Amino acid sequence: MPTDIDWNSSTREPIEKSYITLTVNGEPHRLGIGSQQDEIAPSHTLAYTLRESLGFTGTKIGCDHGACGACTVIMDGEAVQSCSILTIECDGKSILTIEGLEVNGQLHPLQQAFIDHTAFQCGFCTPGIIMSTKALLDANPSPTEDDIKQELAGHFCRCISHYLVIKAVMAAAGRER
Amino acid sequence: MTKEYRYIGKATPRKDARDIITGRAQYIDDMKLPGMLYGKVLGSPYSHARIKSIDTSRAMAQPGVKAVLTYKNAPDWKLGMPPHKPVLDSTVRFVGDVVALVAADTADIARGALRLIDVEYEPLPAVYDAETAIQPDSPQLYPDLPGNLLPRGTYGIGPKALQEIVIGDVAKGFEEADLIVEGECAYDNIPNPLPPEPPGVIASWDGPDKLTLWTASQSAGANKSNIQNIMGRIDVRVIGTQCGGSYGSKNANQMPVAYATALARATNRPVKLYYTKEEHFDTFSLRLGSRIRASIGIKKDGTVTAVAGEWIIDTGASSEVVPWQVAVGCGEAQLMLRCPNWNIQPRAVCTNRNPSGVVRGFGGQELKSSLIPILSIAMEKIDIDPVEFFKKNFVKPGDGYYWRDGVWVEFRGPDYSKAIEKGAEVFGWKDKWRGWGKPTAACGTKRRGIGVGIHGNADVGEDESEAWVRLDPDGRAVVFANISESGPSQRSSVCKMAAEVLNLPLESVDITPPDTLVNPFEFGLVGSRGTYILGAAVIEAAEDVKRQLFELAAPLLGAGPEDLETEDASVYHKAHPEKRLSWRRVIGKTRTCIGRGRTEHDFSLPNMMTIFAEVEVDIETGKTDLLRVVATTDCGQIIDPLVLQGQLQGSIGSAGIDTALAEETILDNRNGHILNGNMIDYKWRTFVDLPEFQTVILETPFPSHRFHAIGVGEIAPAPGPSAVLMAVYNAIGQRIMSYPLTPDKILKALDKE
Ligand code: FES
Ligand code: FES
């Protein structure tokens, strides 16, 4: 969004810029703002844009309400719930989704650890959980089990893969017991 | 472990692991078909009302809206068992009951159009309690269900379908008892299995009688038979997508399938109907409610001489399969309790809340959670340790039981006492047990208590499965089996079985997608039947194709077929391993080789799960923490230890153990609205609240199939709620006979309101 708009002011300036740029998994995307089908409407969430406009369907929507963590992506280094952010607020941001973890066919160590520990059942919560733990490991390469639990407190895993997830993350951090 | 296998019993990467952890796995909402429309449902704001008028013209006039369906122009299909719920009706029977369907170019347009449908309702009196619903002056939900009672019936179960437990002579049984106790317990908090992925399907018609359905389900096959039951013998192809959790609830997807299919027919376009989480809460199915009032005759040594009473089942506004749940529950009661005299009368009752559907535990969890607490009163009276009671009374070799189909079955499984004992040992039961109603430990305001629950299910051998295995000359094998993946890893497990039989690298075995067009008959992944029945079909197909392979190879190797073995896609002479030919040479490079397998049902090998639980109750606040769980079973042979571990740990979630402490769907009794229909107010366990969880898994070989295994996943949660209820009783010394044990209930029991 243009920087000269103050959304809180009662007299909004006219929108000067009709697009935003969003970098997803290293690739810049220019997205028009408007009400046409291929445009970003002001009501679109980042989760919706990633999935429906850009095709990154690896990001899941569970509750669409900020309560389950399924939609977690990394934005400028931080794990965020993409269902609770409007796309128009993301101009200039850099997003990493689950699709961006694999580089040249090489899995990220977390992904490999999830495979090795079968740290999922239905897998619907998995992309969100992996993105949160990626952000955790980037910030804290040797977390304790407790750190992992705290980081994942907002993630709903109905299959109860929690125990195996914790093992996988510890293994990825090289702290397998 | 009895035998060293190449893959069986070892942790191997799941076949779909890479797709899941890279985000490539295709769930239903990740799919788009050309020309696809989006369906949305309008739910009723009333729990019981007649539609006085409904006007869809404003919605229809909206650009992008392609169809609006109401009871006036919807197909006349009926859902439920027996069929009783019209797909759209002029009467609505729960808050969220679907009044109208819209199909539009986008989900947004469809959602907007819902608001333009003008409905005038005439509210009717409603009833939310099953026992009230059967009273003569209660509001009636359906004209053809007098007393709101769903009729008993056979519904494909068989002519003698088990719709009650009547065995022996209860009067005589009570005479023989040293003691008779009476009790009542309700497990009617109607929890939501709540898979993370909301229910969804895509329907597409190709002509009036040819339907293709993509479904997020645990059983693509069950969706097909369900559609043909509802819509007649149309040509239907069902394709399963990766399913984001089901726990039973998406087995047949009755309501979403009917809605999407109706919209697709009206528009002649593919229609995706994918619920939001709110719609998932508001319009989808929940667990059955269950209340038992029973008398138990017991002898001082723990022998049960008679059980008599009634089982009131609250099905909500309609029921997907209650006769089957009654039949299975009635069978399961006999597995848990060796008793010669029974008279349990189930009554399935409709009320004005969400419909009930399939949920893991399937009638049995509901029944056990209400029956075991009543049995506990009897156990306490004769002062028997519940672990000893369960060991004594769980079905044993030489016993039998009437199973689902009303047929007497002789038990061929092991004495499960050994497993129960082992679990008790790991849990430290003997050290912690202080007697009934006595805490294990007390410190300040905290009281610790322990409890145990048990469950078994003979549906591990239910119904039929077919599978084929194709060998390709390039040294690969393909399993043809109609297996959906909703989490239990069954697709990978049968690949392991085929790889083991064929002694092939696991990477060289693949499986067809779940698709009724491609695969042979498969009943579906229910009742833990995958490991045994489906496994046996795949094994038989693999053995069959191996036999053909050896017959082809024998003349080429100058040997008899019995002299041959195969390894990594070559066939060799067992006595002269240097005599060896590749499959390509044996089969021929332009041929494939197909083996077939089919398994009939076998109800003689029920599984068993015992759950030991330790809780800590704060008697000042009433808050209860689940500290520790030990889940104990004997599965014959582990197929994959990590997969099994996950399934057993899954007992906590999906309307399982936590239904004893926190999980419930709270209805406003004034108007039938769900008060906690969202992911914040509906309580679920987080990563920071995990109890210590251990599994004890014995492997006593079963006479099932080549690998001597049976499934146990489906039953994992079922013994949990009653175990926790017992643990809380022992912690606080006050009996609570309903779920969940919320702090207010505990304080009330302690007289500390
Ligand atoms: S989908 Fe975003 S938190 Fe649930
Ligand atoms: S693996 Fe199914 S919800 Fe987490």
XYZ file of C-alpha atoms in Angstrom, chain B residues 54-61 65-70 73-74 88 99-103 113-114 117 263 266-267:
28
model
C -39.038 -18.470 1.256
C -38.159 -16.090 -1.555
C -34.950 -16.590 -3.495
C -35.529 -14.048 -6.264
C -33.162 -11.393 -4.888
C -30.411 -13.976 -4.513
C -31.005 -15.403 -7.987
C -30.799 -11.916 -9.511
C -25.288 -16.738 -8.818
C -26.062 -19.878 -10.787
C -28.558 -21.736 -8.618
C -30.512 -21.396 -5.414
C -32.180 -24.509 -4.058
C -34.784 -24.772 -1.323
C -36.916 -27.230 -6.023
C -34.451 -29.650 -4.411
C -33.999 -29.836 2.095
C -32.616 -24.120 4.549
C -31.182 -23.223 1.166
C -28.202 -23.927 -1.066
C -26.477 -21.490 -3.381
C -24.001 -22.133 -6.191
C -26.373 -14.383 -1.986
C -27.274 -16.260 1.196
C -32.715 -15.161 0.608
C -26.226 -28.015 -6.754
C -29.084 -27.937 -10.904
C -26.246 -26.012 -12.569
